[in-house]
PDB file of C-alpha atoms in Angstrom:
ATOM      1  CA  UNK A   1       0.000   0.000   0.000  1.00 92.00           C
ATOM      2  CA  UNK A   2       1.383   3.400  -0.976  1.00 98.00           C
ATOM      3  CA  UNK A   3       1.633   6.270   1.489  1.00 98.00           C
ATOM      4  CA  UNK A   4       1.122  10.007   1.019  1.00 98.00           C
ATOM      5  CA  UNK A   5       2.727  12.279   3.609  1.00 98.00           C
ATOM      6  CA  UNK A   6       1.723  15.918   4.029  1.00 98.00           C
ATOM      7  CA  UNK A   7       4.245  17.958   5.987  1.00 98.00           C
ATOM      8  CA  UNK A   8       2.393  20.750   7.821  1.00 98.00           C
ATOM      9  CA  UNK A   9      -0.494  21.206   5.356  1.00 97.00           C
ATOM     10  CA  UNK A  10      -2.230  24.582   5.656  1.00 96.00           C
ATOM     11  CA  UNK A  11      -5.400  24.487   3.531  1.00 93.00           C
ATOM     12  CA  UNK A  12      -8.200  22.169   4.658  1.00 90.00           C
ATOM     13  CA  UNK A  13      -9.772  21.824   1.198  1.00 89.00           C
ATOM     14  CA  UNK A  14      -6.492  20.529  -0.246  1.00 93.00           C
ATOM     15  CA  UNK A  15      -6.131  17.951   2.516  1.00 93.00           C
ATOM     16  CA  UNK A  16      -9.788  16.950   2.107  1.00 91.00           C
ATOM     17  CA  UNK A  17      -9.312  16.422  -1.631  1.00 92.00           C
ATOM     18  CA  UNK A  18      -6.120  14.449  -1.001  1.00 95.00           C
ATOM     19  CA  UNK A  19      -7.950  12.318   1.564  1.00 94.00           C
ATOM     20  CA  UNK A  20     -10.636  11.513  -1.007  1.00 92.00           C
ATOM     21  CA  UNK A  21      -7.951  10.541  -3.541  1.00 96.00           C
ATOM     22  CA  UNK A  22      -6.302   8.330  -0.928  1.00 97.00           C
ATOM     23  CA  UNK A  23      -9.571   6.500  -0.253  1.00 95.00           C
ATOM     24  CA  UNK A  24     -10.133   6.016  -4.013  1.00 95.00           C
ATOM     25  CA  UNK A  25      -6.651   4.513  -4.398  1.00 97.00           C
ATOM     26  CA  UNK A  26      -6.363   2.570  -1.119  1.00 96.00           C
ATOM     27  CA  UNK A  27      -3.463   4.808  -0.084  1.00 97.00           C
ATOM     28  CA  UNK A  28      -2.590   5.736   3.501  1.00 98.00           C
ATOM     29  CA  UNK A  29      -2.438   9.423   4.436  1.00 97.00           C
ATOM     30  CA  UNK A  30       0.077  10.704   6.988  1.00 98.00           C
ATOM     31  CA  UNK A  31      -0.279  14.241   8.366  1.00 97.00           C
ATOM     32  CA  UNK A  32       2.673  15.883  10.106  1.00 98.00           C
ATOM     33  CA  UNK A  33       1.718  18.685  12.497  1.00 97.00           C
ATOM     34  CA  UNK A  34       1.311  21.511  12.940  1.00 97.00           C
ATOM     35  CA  UNK A  35      -1.738  21.556  10.670  1.00 94.00           C
ATOM     36  CA  UNK A  36      -3.237  24.823   9.459  1.00 91.00           C
ATOM     37  CA  UNK A  37      -6.709  23.560  10.406  1.00 87.00           C
ATOM     38  CA  UNK A  38      -8.523  21.168  12.728  1.00 83.00           C
ATOM     39  CA  UNK A  39      -9.352  17.651  11.521  1.00 81.00           C
ATOM     40  CA  UNK A  40     -13.021  18.234  12.352  1.00 79.00           C
ATOM     41  CA  UNK A  41     -13.192  21.417  10.250  1.00 71.00           C
ATOM     42  CA  UNK A  42     -16.148  21.754   7.884  1.00 74.00           C
ATOM     43  CA  UNK A  43     -14.041  22.659   4.811  1.00 68.00           C
ATOM     44  CA  UNK A  44     -11.929  19.528   5.268  1.00 70.00           C
ATOM     45  CA  UNK A  45     -15.010  17.325   5.487  1.00 68.00           C
ATOM     46  CA  UNK A  46     -16.695  19.074   2.537  1.00 68.00           C
ATOM     47  CA  UNK A  47     -13.711  18.515   0.242  1.00 62.00           C
ATOM     48  CA  UNK A  48     -13.320  14.916   1.425  1.00 59.00           C
ATOM     49  CA  UNK A  49     -17.072  14.395   1.047  1.00 64.00           C
ATOM     50  CA  UNK A  50     -18.412  11.289   2.745  1.00 74.00           C
ATOM     51  CA  UNK A  51     -15.129   9.449   2.098  1.00 77.00           C
ATOM     52  CA  UNK A  52     -13.241  10.932   5.057  1.00 78.00           C
ATOM     53  CA  UNK A  53     -14.608   8.280   7.434  1.00 81.00           C
ATOM     54  CA  UNK A  54     -13.062   5.538   5.258  1.00 88.00           C
ATOM     55  CA  UNK A  55      -9.630   7.162   5.168  1.00 91.00           C
ATOM     56  CA  UNK A  56      -6.607   5.434   6.703  1.00 95.00           C
ATOM     57  CA  UNK A  57      -5.022   8.544   8.246  1.00 95.00           C
ATOM     58  CA  UNK A  58      -2.329   8.967  10.894  1.00 97.00           C
ATOM     59  CA  UNK A  59      -1.152  12.218  12.460  1.00 96.00           C
ATOM     60  CA  UNK A  60       2.292  12.954  13.908  1.00 98.00           C
ATOM     61  CA  UNK A  61       3.380  15.720  16.266  1.00 98.00           C
ATOM     62  CA  UNK A  62       6.398  16.542  14.051  1.00 98.00           C
ATOM     63  CA  UNK A  63       8.761  15.112  11.434  1.00 98.00           C
ATOM     64  CA  UNK A  64      10.882  13.347  14.074  1.00 98.00           C
ATOM     65  CA  UNK A  65       7.754  11.557  15.338  1.00 98.00           C
ATOM     66  CA  UNK A  66       6.948  10.495  11.773  1.00 98.00           C
ATOM     67  CA  UNK A  67      10.439   9.026  11.282  1.00 98.00           C
ATOM     68  CA  UNK A  68      10.361   7.292  14.660  1.00 98.00           C
ATOM     69  CA  UNK A  69       7.010   5.640  13.948  1.00 98.00           C
ATOM     70  CA  UNK A  70       7.963   4.624  10.377  1.00 98.00           C
ATOM     71  CA  UNK A  71      11.528   3.279  10.728  1.00 97.00           C
ATOM     72  CA  UNK A  72      13.262   2.373   7.488  1.00 95.00           C
ATOM     73  CA  UNK A  73      10.541   3.923   5.324  1.00 96.00           C
ATOM     74  CA  UNK A  74      11.532   4.671   1.734  1.00 97.00           C
ATOM     75  CA  UNK A  75      10.543   8.334   1.343  1.00 98.00           C
ATOM     76  CA  UNK A  76      10.383  10.319  -1.882  1.00 98.00           C
ATOM     77  CA  UNK A  77      10.241  14.087  -1.495  1.00 98.00           C
ATOM     78  CA  UNK A  78       8.174  16.063  -4.006  1.00 98.00           C
ATOM     79  CA  UNK A  79       9.785  19.480  -4.424  1.00 97.00           C
ATOM     80  CA  UNK A  80      10.408  22.103  -7.077  1.00 94.00           C
ATOM     81  CA  UNK A  81      14.079  21.965  -5.983  1.00 93.00           C
ATOM     82  CA  UNK A  82      14.606  18.388  -7.199  1.00 95.00           C
ATOM     83  CA  UNK A  83      17.063  17.620  -9.991  1.00 93.00           C
ATOM     84  CA  UNK A  84      14.977  14.775 -11.451  1.00 96.00           C
ATOM     85  CA  UNK A  85      11.414  14.360 -12.671  1.00 98.00           C
ATOM     86  CA  UNK A  86       8.867  12.235 -10.767  1.00 98.00           C
ATOM     87  CA  UNK A  87       8.722   9.726 -13.658  1.00 98.00           C
ATOM     88  CA  UNK A  88      12.452   8.995 -13.406  1.00 97.00           C
ATOM     89  CA  UNK A  89      12.242   6.902 -10.231  1.00 96.00           C
ATOM     90  CA  UNK A  90      10.784   3.462  -9.507  1.00 97.00           C
ATOM     91  CA  UNK A  91       8.237   3.663  -6.683  1.00 98.00           C
ATOM     92  CA  UNK A  92       8.166   0.669  -4.354  1.00 97.00           C
ATOM     93  CA  UNK A  93       4.647  -0.630  -3.524  1.00 95.00           C
ATOM     94  CA  UNK A  94       4.960   0.487   0.110  1.00 96.00           C
ATOM     95  CA  UNK A  95       6.921   3.717  -0.315  1.00 98.00           C
ATOM     96  CA  UNK A  96       6.093   7.119   1.144  1.00 98.00           C
ATOM     97  CA  UNK A  97       5.718  10.212  -1.036  1.00 98.00           C
ATOM     98  CA  UNK A  98       6.016  13.447   0.941  1.00 98.00           C
ATOM     99  CA  UNK A  99       4.692  16.874   0.015  1.00 98.00           C
ATOM    100  CA  UNK A 100       5.277  20.123   1.872  1.00 98.00           C
ATOM    101  CA  UNK A 101       2.948  22.849   3.014  1.00 97.00           C
ATOM    102  CA  UNK A 102       1.337  25.041   0.398  1.00 96.00           C
ATOM    103  CA  UNK A 103       3.224  28.241   1.250  1.00 95.00           C
ATOM    104  CA  UNK A 104       6.772  26.879   1.546  1.00 95.00           C
ATOM    105  CA  UNK A 105       7.099  23.214   0.563  1.00 96.00           C
ATOM    106  CA  UNK A 106       9.261  20.753   2.475  1.00 98.00           C
ATOM    107  CA  UNK A 107      11.922  22.465   4.622  1.00 97.00           C
ATOM    108  CA  UNK A 108      15.399  22.414   3.060  1.00 96.00           C
ATOM    109  CA  UNK A 109      16.922  20.792   6.157  1.00 97.00           C
ATOM    110  CA  UNK A 110      14.747  17.749   5.410  1.00 97.00           C
ATOM    111  CA  UNK A 111      15.379  17.835   1.657  1.00 97.00           C
ATOM    112  CA  UNK A 112      19.174  17.788   2.006  1.00 96.00           C
ATOM    113  CA  UNK A 113      18.889  14.523   3.948  1.00 93.00           C
ATOM    114  CA  UNK A 114      17.005  12.963   1.000  1.00 94.00           C
ATOM    115  CA  UNK A 115      18.614  14.596  -2.053  1.00 95.00           C
ATOM    116  CA  UNK A 116      18.709  11.360  -4.058  1.00 96.00           C
ATOM    117  CA  UNK A 117      15.006  10.802  -3.466  1.00 97.00           C
ATOM    118  CA  UNK A 118      13.735  14.276  -4.396  1.00 98.00           C
ATOM    119  CA  UNK A 119      11.416  14.443  -7.419  1.00 98.00           C
ATOM    120  CA  UNK A 120       9.766  17.291  -9.257  1.00 97.00           C
ATOM    121  CA  UNK A 121       6.811  17.858 -11.560  1.00 97.00           C
ATOM    122  CA  UNK A 122       7.955  19.760 -14.675  1.00 96.00           C
ATOM    123  CA  UNK A 123       6.490  23.241 -15.216  1.00 95.00           C
ATOM    124  CA  UNK A 124       7.194  26.110 -17.572  1.00 94.00           C
ATOM    125  CA  UNK A 125       8.276  29.636 -16.788  1.00 87.00           C
ATOM    126  CA  UNK A 126       8.254  31.212 -13.374  1.00 84.00           C
ATOM    127  CA  UNK A 127       5.396  29.190 -11.903  1.00 86.00           C
ATOM    128  CA  UNK A 128       6.338  28.468  -8.279  1.00 84.00           C
ATOM    129  CA  UNK A 129       4.233  25.357  -7.845  1.00 89.00           C
ATOM    130  CA  UNK A 130       1.034  23.520  -8.670  1.00 94.00           C
ATOM    131  CA  UNK A 131      -1.911  23.124  -6.321  1.00 95.00           C
ATOM    132  CA  UNK A 132      -1.020  20.611  -3.599  1.00 97.00           C
ATOM    133  CA  UNK A 133      -3.911  18.221  -4.237  1.00 96.00           C
ATOM    134  CA  UNK A 134      -3.155  18.232  -7.987  1.00 97.00           C
ATOM    135  CA  UNK A 135       0.526  17.538  -7.306  1.00 98.00           C
ATOM    136  CA  UNK A 136      -0.326  14.611  -5.037  1.00 98.00           C
ATOM    137  CA  UNK A 137      -2.604  13.144  -7.711  1.00 98.00           C
ATOM    138  CA  UNK A 138       0.019  13.443 -10.448  1.00 98.00           C
ATOM    139  CA  UNK A 139       2.789  11.707  -8.513  1.00 98.00           C
ATOM    140  CA  UNK A 140       0.541   9.180  -6.768  1.00 98.00           C
ATOM    141  CA  UNK A 141      -0.984   7.979 -10.018  1.00 98.00           C
ATOM    142  CA  UNK A 142       2.473   7.535 -11.542  1.00 98.00           C
ATOM    143  CA  UNK A 143       3.437   5.383  -8.546  1.00 98.00           C
ATOM    144  CA  UNK A 144       0.187   3.424  -8.908  1.00 98.00           C
ATOM    145  CA  UNK A 145       0.782   2.979 -12.656  1.00 97.00           C
ATOM    146  CA  UNK A 146       4.276   1.671 -12.029  1.00 97.00           C
ATOM    147  CA  UNK A 147       2.808  -0.859  -9.593  1.00 96.00           C
ATOM    148  CA  UNK A 148       0.198  -2.071 -12.089  1.00 94.00           C
ATOM    149  CA  UNK A 149      -2.720  -0.257 -10.400  1.00 94.00           C
ATOM    150  CA  UNK A 150      -2.787  -3.184  -7.959  1.00 90.00           C
ATOM    151  CA  UNK A 151      -6.270  -3.917  -6.616  1.00 91.00           C
ATOM    152  CA  UNK A 152      -7.911  -1.114  -8.609  1.00 90.00           C
ATOM    153  CA  UNK A 153     -10.789  -1.255 -11.086  1.00 87.00           C
ATOM    154  CA  UNK A 154      -9.180  -0.980 -14.506  1.00 90.00           C
ATOM    155  CA  UNK A 155     -12.275  -0.786 -16.691  1.00 88.00           C
ATOM    156  CA  UNK A 156     -15.700   0.759 -16.572  1.00 86.00           C
ATOM    157  CA  UNK A 157     -18.894  -0.118 -18.370  1.00 78.00           C
ATOM    158  CA  UNK A 158     -21.302   2.102 -20.264  1.00 78.00           C
ATOM    159  CA  UNK A 159     -24.989   1.461 -19.911  1.00 74.00           C
ATOM    160  CA  UNK A 160     -26.556   0.426 -23.209  1.00 68.00           C
ATOM    161  CA  UNK A 161     -28.874   3.072 -24.491  1.00 65.00           C
ATOM    162  CA  UNK A 162     -32.121   2.027 -26.189  1.00 62.00           C
ATOM    163  CA  UNK A 163     -34.099   3.983 -28.730  1.00 63.00           C
ATOM    164  CA  UNK A 164     -37.849   3.570 -28.665  1.00 66.00           C
ATOM    165  CA  UNK A 165     -40.126   3.232 -31.704  1.00 67.00           C
ATOM    166  CA  UNK A 166     -40.784   6.968 -31.583  1.00 68.00           C
ATOM    167  CA  UNK A 167     -37.093   7.739 -32.023  1.00 65.00           C
ATOM    168  CA  UNK A 168     -36.680   8.974 -28.449  1.00 67.00           C
ATOM    169  CA  UNK A 169     -34.002   7.810 -26.097  1.00 62.00           C
ATOM    170  CA  UNK A 170     -35.427   5.556 -23.386  1.00 58.00           C
TER     171      UNK A 170
END
């Protein structure tokens, strides 16, 4: 099972959307405090819809607590400061993909400890970053693709449409 880690997220709607994506992909969500919101906040629940109750979520008091409770975890760091693109690494089925807070990203003192595992999403021009929930989706789905979308529904089915004698759609 893959793991998404949010380091000090600030915007409840982003975290709610990420939580919904985690439920849809059977991915664990890890939240490193301080959070810019309360977990019972209405905006968080609204963005996560009725999926929040099904979310496998763990909170940590700080980054040291996260490391202590997840010893030996393979952690990829999503950052605009990375030298390689997120598609250039092979994501293990149980790896952790960390994203920083919306206003500042992952602190550099953490990034320098994981330089080889830093990945970026390509962008043009002077754009500082993408929306956090969009960034999580982009990288998470690449990791899922690399792992064969294990346990996920890979095809949908259209309902057959029938035309009546009058030429109207039934």
